[in-house]
Coordinates of C-alpha atoms in Angstrom, one line a residue:
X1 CA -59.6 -25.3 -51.3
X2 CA -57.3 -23.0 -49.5
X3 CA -57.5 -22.8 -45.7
X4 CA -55.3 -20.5 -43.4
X5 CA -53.9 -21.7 -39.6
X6 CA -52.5 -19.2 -37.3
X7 CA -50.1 -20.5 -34.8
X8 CA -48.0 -18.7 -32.0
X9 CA -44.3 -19.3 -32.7
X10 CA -41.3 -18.8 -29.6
X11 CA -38.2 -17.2 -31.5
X12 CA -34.7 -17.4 -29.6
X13 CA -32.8 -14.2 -28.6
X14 CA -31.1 -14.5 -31.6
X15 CA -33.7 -15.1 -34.1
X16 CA -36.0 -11.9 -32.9
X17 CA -32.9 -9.8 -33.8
X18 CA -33.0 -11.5 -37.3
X19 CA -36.8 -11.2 -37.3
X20 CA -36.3 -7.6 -36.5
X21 CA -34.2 -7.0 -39.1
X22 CA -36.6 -9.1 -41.4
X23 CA -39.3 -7.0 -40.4
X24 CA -37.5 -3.1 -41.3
X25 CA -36.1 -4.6 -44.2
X26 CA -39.5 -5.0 -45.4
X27 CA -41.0 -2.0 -43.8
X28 CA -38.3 0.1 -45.1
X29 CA -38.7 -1.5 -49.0
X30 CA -42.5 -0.6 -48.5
X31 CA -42.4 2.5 -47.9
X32 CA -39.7 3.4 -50.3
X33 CA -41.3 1.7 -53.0
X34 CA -44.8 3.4 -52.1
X35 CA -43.0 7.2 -52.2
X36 CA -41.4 6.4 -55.7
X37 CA -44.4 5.0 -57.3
X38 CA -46.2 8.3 -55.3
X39 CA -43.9 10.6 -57.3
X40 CA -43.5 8.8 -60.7
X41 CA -47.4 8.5 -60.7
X42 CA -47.3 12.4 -60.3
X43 CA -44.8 12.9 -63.0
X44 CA -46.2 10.7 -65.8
X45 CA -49.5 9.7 -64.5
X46 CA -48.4 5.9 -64.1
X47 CA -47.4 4.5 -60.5
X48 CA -44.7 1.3 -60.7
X49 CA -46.0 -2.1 -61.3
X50 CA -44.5 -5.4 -59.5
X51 CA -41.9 -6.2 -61.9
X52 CA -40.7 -2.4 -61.6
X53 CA -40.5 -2.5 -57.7
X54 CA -38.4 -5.4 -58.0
X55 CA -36.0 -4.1 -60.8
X56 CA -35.2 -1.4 -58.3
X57 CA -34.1 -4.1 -55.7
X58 CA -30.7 -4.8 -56.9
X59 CA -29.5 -1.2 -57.3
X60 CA -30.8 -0.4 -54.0
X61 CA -29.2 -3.7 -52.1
X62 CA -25.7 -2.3 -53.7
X63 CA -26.6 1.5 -52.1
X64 CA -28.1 0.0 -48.4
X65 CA -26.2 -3.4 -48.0
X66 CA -28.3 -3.8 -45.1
X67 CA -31.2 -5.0 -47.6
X68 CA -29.1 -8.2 -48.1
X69 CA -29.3 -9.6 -44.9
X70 CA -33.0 -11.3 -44.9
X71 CA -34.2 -13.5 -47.3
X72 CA -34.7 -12.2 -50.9
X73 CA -38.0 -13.4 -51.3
X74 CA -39.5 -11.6 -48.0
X75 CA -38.8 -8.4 -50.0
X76 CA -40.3 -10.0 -53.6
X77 CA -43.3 -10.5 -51.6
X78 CA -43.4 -6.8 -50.4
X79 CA -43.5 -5.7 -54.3
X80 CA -46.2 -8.1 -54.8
X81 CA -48.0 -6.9 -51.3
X82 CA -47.5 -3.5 -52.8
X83 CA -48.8 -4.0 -56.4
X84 CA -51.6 -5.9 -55.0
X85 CA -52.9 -3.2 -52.3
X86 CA -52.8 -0.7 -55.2
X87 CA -55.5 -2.9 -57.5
X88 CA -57.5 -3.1 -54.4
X89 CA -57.6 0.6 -54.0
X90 CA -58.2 1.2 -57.9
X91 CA -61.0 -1.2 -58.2
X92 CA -62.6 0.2 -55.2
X93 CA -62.4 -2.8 -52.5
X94 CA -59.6 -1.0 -50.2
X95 CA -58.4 2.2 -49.6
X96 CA -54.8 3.7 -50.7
X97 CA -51.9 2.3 -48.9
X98 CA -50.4 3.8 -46.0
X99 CA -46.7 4.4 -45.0
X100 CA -46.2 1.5 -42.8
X101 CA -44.6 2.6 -39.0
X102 CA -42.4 1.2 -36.7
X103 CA -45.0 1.1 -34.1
X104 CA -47.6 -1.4 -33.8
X105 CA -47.7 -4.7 -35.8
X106 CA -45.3 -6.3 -38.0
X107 CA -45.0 -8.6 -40.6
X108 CA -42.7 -10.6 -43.6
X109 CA -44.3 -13.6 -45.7
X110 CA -42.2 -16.5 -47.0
X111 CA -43.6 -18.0 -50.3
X112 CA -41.5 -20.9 -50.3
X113 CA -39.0 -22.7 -49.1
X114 CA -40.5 -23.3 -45.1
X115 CA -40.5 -26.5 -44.0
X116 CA -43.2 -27.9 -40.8
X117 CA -40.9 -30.1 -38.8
X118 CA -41.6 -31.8 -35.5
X119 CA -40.2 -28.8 -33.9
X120 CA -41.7 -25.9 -35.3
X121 CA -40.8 -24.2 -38.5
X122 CA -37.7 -24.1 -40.9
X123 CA -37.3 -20.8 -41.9
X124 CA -34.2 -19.7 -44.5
X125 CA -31.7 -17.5 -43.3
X126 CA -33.9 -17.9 -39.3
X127 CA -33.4 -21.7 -38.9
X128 CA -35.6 -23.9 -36.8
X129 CA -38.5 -21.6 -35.0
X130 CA -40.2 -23.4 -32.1
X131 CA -44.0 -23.4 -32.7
X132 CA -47.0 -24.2 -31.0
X133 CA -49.2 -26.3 -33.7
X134 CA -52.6 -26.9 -32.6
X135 CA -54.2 -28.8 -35.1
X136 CA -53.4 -31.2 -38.1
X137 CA -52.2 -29.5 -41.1
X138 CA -53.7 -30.8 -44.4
X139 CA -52.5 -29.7 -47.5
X140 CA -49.4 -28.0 -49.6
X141 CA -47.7 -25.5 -47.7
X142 CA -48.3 -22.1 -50.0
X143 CA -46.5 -19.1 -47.8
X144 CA -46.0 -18.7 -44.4
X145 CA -46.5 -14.8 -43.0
X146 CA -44.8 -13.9 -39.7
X147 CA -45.9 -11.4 -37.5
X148 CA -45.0 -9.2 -34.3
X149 CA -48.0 -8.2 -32.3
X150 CA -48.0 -4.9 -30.8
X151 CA -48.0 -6.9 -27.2
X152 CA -44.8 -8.7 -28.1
X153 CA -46.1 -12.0 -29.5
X154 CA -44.9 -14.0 -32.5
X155 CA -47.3 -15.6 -34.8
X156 CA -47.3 -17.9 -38.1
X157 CA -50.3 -17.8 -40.7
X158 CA -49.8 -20.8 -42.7
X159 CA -51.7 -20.7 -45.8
X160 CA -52.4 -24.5 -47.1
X161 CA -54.1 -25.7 -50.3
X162 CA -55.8 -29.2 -50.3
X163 CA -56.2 -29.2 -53.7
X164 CA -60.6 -30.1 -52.7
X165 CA -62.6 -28.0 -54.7
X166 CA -65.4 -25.9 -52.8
X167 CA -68.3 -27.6 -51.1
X168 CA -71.1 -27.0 -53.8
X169 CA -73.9 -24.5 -52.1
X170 CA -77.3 -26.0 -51.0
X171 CA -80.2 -24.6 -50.0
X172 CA -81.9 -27.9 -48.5
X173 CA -82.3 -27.5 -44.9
X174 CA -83.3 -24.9 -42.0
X175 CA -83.3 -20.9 -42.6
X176 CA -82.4 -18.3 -40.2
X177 CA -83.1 -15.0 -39.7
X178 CA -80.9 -12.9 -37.9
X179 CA -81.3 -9.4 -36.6
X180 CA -78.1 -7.8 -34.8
X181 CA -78.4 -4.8 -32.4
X182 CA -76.8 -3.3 -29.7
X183 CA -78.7 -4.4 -26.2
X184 CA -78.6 -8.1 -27.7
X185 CA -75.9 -9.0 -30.1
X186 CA -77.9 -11.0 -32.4
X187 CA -81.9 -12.1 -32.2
X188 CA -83.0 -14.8 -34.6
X189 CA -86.2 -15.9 -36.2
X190 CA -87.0 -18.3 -34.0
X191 CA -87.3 -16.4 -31.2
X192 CA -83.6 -17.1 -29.6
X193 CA -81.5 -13.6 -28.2
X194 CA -77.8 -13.7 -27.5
X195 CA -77.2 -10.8 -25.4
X196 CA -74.1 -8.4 -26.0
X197 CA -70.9 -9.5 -24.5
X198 CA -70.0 -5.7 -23.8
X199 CA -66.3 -7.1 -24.0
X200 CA -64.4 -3.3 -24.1
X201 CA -67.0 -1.9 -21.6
X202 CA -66.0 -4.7 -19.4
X203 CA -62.3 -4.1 -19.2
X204 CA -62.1 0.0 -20.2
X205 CA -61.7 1.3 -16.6
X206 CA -58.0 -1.0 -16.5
X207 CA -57.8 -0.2 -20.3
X208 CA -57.8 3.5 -18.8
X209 CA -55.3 2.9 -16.1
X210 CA -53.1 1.4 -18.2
X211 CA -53.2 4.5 -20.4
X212 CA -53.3 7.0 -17.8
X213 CA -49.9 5.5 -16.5
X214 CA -48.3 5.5 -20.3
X215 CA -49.0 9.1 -20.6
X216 CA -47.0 9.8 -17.5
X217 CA -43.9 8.5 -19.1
X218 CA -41.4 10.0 -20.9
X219 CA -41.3 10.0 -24.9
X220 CA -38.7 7.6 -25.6
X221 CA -37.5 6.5 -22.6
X222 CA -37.6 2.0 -21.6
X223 CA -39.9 3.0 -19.2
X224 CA -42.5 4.1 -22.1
X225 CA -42.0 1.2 -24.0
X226 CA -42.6 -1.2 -21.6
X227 CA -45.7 0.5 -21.1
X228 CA -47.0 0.7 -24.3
X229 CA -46.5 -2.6 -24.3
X230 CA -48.5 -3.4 -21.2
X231 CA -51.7 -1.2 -22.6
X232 CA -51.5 -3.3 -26.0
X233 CA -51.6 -6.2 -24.2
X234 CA -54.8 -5.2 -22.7
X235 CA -56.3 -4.3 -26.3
X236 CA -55.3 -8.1 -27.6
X237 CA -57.0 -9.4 -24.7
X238 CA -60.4 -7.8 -25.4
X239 CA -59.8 -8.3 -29.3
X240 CA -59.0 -12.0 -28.3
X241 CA -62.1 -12.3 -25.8
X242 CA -64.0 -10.5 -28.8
X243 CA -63.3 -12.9 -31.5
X244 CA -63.8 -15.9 -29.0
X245 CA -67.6 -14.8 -28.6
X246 CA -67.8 -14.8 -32.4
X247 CA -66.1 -17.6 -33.4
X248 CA -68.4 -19.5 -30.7
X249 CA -71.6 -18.0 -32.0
X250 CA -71.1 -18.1 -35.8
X251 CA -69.7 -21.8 -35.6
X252 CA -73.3 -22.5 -33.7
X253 CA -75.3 -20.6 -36.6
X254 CA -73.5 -22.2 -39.2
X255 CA -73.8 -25.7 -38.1
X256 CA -77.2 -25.7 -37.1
X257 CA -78.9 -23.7 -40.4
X258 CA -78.3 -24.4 -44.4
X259 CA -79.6 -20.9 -44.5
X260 CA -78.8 -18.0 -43.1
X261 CA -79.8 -14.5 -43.8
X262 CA -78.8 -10.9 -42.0
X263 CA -78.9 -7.4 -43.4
X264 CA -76.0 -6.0 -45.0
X265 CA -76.0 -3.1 -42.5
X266 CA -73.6 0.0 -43.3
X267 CA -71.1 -0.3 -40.4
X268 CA -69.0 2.9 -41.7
X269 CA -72.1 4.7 -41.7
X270 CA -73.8 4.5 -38.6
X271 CA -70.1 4.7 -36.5
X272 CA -70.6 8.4 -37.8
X273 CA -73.3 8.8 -35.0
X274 CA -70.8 9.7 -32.0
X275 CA -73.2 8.5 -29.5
X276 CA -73.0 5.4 -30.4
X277 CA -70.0 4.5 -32.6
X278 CA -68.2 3.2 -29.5
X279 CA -70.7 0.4 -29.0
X280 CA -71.0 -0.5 -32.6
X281 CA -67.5 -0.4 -33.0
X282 CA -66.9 -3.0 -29.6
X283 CA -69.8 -4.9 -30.8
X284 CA -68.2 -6.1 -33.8
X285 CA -70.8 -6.5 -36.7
X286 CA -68.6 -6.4 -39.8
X287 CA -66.5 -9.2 -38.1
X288 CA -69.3 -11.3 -37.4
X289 CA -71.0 -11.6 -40.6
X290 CA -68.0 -12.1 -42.1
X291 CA -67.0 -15.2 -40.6
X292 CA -70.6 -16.4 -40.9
X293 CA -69.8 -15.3 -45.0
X294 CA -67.0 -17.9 -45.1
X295 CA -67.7 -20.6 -42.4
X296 CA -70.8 -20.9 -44.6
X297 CA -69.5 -20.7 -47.8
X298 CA -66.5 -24.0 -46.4
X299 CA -69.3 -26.0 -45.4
X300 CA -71.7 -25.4 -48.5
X301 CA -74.1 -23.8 -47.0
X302 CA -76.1 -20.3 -48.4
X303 CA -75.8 -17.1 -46.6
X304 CA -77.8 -14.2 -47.9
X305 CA -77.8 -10.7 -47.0
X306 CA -80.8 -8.3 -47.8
X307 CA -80.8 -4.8 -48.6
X308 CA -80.5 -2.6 -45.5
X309 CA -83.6 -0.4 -46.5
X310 CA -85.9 -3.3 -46.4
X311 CA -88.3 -2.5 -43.6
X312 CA -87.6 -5.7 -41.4
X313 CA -89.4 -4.2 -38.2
X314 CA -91.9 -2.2 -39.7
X315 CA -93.7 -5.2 -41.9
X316 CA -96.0 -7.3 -39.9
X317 CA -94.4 -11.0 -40.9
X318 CA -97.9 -12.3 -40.2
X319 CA -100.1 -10.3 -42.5
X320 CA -97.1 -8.3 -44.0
X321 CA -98.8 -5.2 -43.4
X322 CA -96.7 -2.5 -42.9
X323 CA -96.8 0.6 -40.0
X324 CA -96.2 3.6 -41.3
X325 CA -93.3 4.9 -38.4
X326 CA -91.9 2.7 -35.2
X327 CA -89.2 4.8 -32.9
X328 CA -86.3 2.7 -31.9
X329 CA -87.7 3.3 -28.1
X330 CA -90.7 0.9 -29.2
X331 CA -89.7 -2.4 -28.9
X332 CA -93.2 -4.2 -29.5
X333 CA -95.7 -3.5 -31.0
X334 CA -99.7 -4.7 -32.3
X335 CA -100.4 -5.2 -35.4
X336 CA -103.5 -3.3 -36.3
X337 CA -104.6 -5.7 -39.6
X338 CA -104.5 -8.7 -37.9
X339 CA -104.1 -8.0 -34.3
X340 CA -100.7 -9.5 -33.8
X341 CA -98.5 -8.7 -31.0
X342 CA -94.6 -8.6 -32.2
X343 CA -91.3 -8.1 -29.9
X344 CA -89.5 -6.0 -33.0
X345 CA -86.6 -7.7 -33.1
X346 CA -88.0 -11.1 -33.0
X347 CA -90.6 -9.9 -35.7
X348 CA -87.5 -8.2 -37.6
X349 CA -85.6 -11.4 -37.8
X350 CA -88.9 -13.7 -39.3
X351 CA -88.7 -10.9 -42.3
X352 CA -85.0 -10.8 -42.7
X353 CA -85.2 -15.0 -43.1
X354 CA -88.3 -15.1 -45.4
X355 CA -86.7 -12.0 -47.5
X356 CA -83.7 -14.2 -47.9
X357 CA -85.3 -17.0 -48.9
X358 CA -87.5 -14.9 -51.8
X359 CA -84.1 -14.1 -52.7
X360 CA -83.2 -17.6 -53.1
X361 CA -86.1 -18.3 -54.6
X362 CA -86.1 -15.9 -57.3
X363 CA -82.3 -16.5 -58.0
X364 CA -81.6 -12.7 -57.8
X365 CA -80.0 -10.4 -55.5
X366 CA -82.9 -7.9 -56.1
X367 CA -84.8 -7.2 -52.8
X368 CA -88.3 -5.4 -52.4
X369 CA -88.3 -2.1 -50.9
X370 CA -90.5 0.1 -49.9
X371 CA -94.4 -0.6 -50.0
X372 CA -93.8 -3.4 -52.7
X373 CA -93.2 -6.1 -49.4
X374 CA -97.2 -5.7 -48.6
X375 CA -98.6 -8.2 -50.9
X376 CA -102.1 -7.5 -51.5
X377 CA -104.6 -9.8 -50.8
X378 CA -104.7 -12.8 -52.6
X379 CA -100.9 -12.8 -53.3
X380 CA -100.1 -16.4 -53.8
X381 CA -97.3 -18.0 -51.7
X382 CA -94.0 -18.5 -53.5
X383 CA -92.7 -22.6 -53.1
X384 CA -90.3 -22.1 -55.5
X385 CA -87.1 -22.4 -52.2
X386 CA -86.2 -25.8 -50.6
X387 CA -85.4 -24.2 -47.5
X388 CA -87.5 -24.6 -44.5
X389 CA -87.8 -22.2 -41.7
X390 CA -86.6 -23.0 -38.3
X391 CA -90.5 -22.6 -36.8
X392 CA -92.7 -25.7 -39.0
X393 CA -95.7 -25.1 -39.2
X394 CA -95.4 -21.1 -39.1
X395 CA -98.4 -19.0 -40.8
X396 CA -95.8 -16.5 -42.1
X397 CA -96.5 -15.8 -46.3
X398 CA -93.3 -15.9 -47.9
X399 CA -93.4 -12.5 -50.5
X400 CA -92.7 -13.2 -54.4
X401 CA -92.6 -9.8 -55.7

């Protein structure tokens, strides 16, 4: 199993020259070999592969000698970057490469040939880089990317492979539901609310100072540098205060549920609504279920995602009887079939988790839509999942079809 450990790394004087160098070596070799494959894809309708990007790298080292100076494969691995980002794109799971700029964050990988000493990292052609490692490293040492943060920082991702094979998923154990919004970040089936940290709200009226100040100074000058500099250290600390809240709170879902199950909500889509597209966007939702994705998936655990369309707050997860409209101003309602009283979110959560386990249960990825969640009466109750829901005991019918 492969595992990735970011460390913070303190290059000399000398070596952030080299770095530097490192770094618009590579930037330069990307964007060079993005234009050409741009333009041969134009002429003859086929862009460059890997091997063709690096058959262009000795004619090119002869014309800009300057090419020679950092390591060989720090420029391989740009080709293979390159080639890469480019089957992403075709098969639909990025978009098309961009020109890569100067300005803002940098990076080189190393696919070999780095050593972990007690002093920090071996790098060829760089020497010994002082580093700041955290934690024990287990595992062969596969490449080592270096970055520049906007803010000034150096960093190491060190990718290692145990040679484990993946934890084996089971569904033995508690289920959660969980139901993100925007006034609390995430509401769970059994009744639990974690408000919204509110992290760039917090800090935007110095985030607007700080930018207020940069615009004052003139284009190009030390004076501007210094600060852009200071503003992008302000953005790093709310990304870093960010990802702290999420890191906390999907390390506690993780380790106290087998199951956990969240709607696979169209973030792209609803940041289209420019009233609230700052707050989704601070609040982080595609980061968070992503992390729950793969701390889950580490520790062998199941996390499921239902269909967006399934009505979550609408069903009544007692009866399953369904309202016909609820205005997001109405956060709880009665049930009129059985008399229930439901906070919405609370209520949405119960479905999400018993929709997920139905999916686990059937062994598809199929979810019920529409009116087919309303089980008419005498629906039997499906016990096909192992999973047990956080609240024993609960009355809630678990749909089969």
């Amino acid at each position: 199993m492969k595992h990735a450990v970011k460390v913070r790394i303190y290059p000399s004087d000398e070596q952030q020259v080299a770095l530097s160098k490192a770094f618009g070596c590579a930037r330069w070799f990307w964007n060079n070999s993005l234009a050409m494959t741009n333009q041969i894809y134009k002429e003859t309708g086929k862009g460059l592969s890997q091997q063709g990007m690096n058959d262009r790298l000795p004619a090119l080292k002869k014309e800009f000698e300057w090419l020679s100076e950092p390591y060989s494969q720090v420029l391989q691995s740009v080709s293979l970057n390159l080639s890469r980002a480019f089957i992403n794109f075709f098969e639909g799971r990025a978009k098309f490469p961009n020109f890569k700029s100067k300005q803002g964050k940098q990076s080189i990988q190393y696919p070999q040939n780095v050593q972990i000493t007690h002093e920090g990292l071996k790098l060829p052609k760089i020497g010994i880089v002082p580093a700041k490692i955290h934690r024990v490293l287990e595992g062969k040492l596969k490449t080592v990317t270096l970055s520049l943060a906007s803010s000034g920082k150096y960093f190491a991702s060190l990718l290692f492979d145990d040679g484990q094979p993946e934890i084996e998923q089971s569904s033995q154990g508690k289920a959660v539901g969980i139901d993100l919004g925007l006034t609390h970040f995430a509401i769970t089936s059994d009744g639990s609310k974690f408000d919204n940290p509110r992290v760039l709200k917090k800090r935007s009226r110095n985030l607007k100072r700080k930018q207020q100040k940069l615009s004052r100074k003139v284009l190009g000058s030390n004076r501007r540098k210094k600060a852009r500099r200071i503003v992008a250290r302000v953005h790093e600390k709310i990304a870093n205060t960010r990802q702290d809240f999420l890191h906390k709170l999907s390390r506690k879902m993780v380790n106290e549920n087998q199951v956990i199950c969240l709607e696979n909500l169209a973030v792209k889509n609803m940041v289209k609504n420019h009233n609230l597209a700052k707050a989704i966007s601070d609040v982080s939702w595609g980061e968070f279920t992503t992390m729950l994705e793969y701390k889950a998936r580490v520790d062998g655990k199941c996390y499921v995602e239902v269909d967006r369309f399934f009505p979550s707050s609408k069903t009544c997860s007692v009866c399953l009887n369904q309202v016909g409209s609820l205005p997001i101003e109405v956060r709880s309602w009665q049930c009129k079939n059985c008399n229930t009283k439901h906070d919405r979110d609370v209520n949405a959560a119960i479905n999400i988790r018993d929709e997920g386990l139905r999916i686990l249960a059937l062994g598809t990825s199929a979810t019920a839509k529409g009116g087919s969640v309303s089980p008419k009466v005498g629906r039997r109750k499906s016990s096909v999942s192992k999973a047990t829901p956080n609240e024993f005991g609960s009355p809630i019918r678990h749909a089969v079809g």
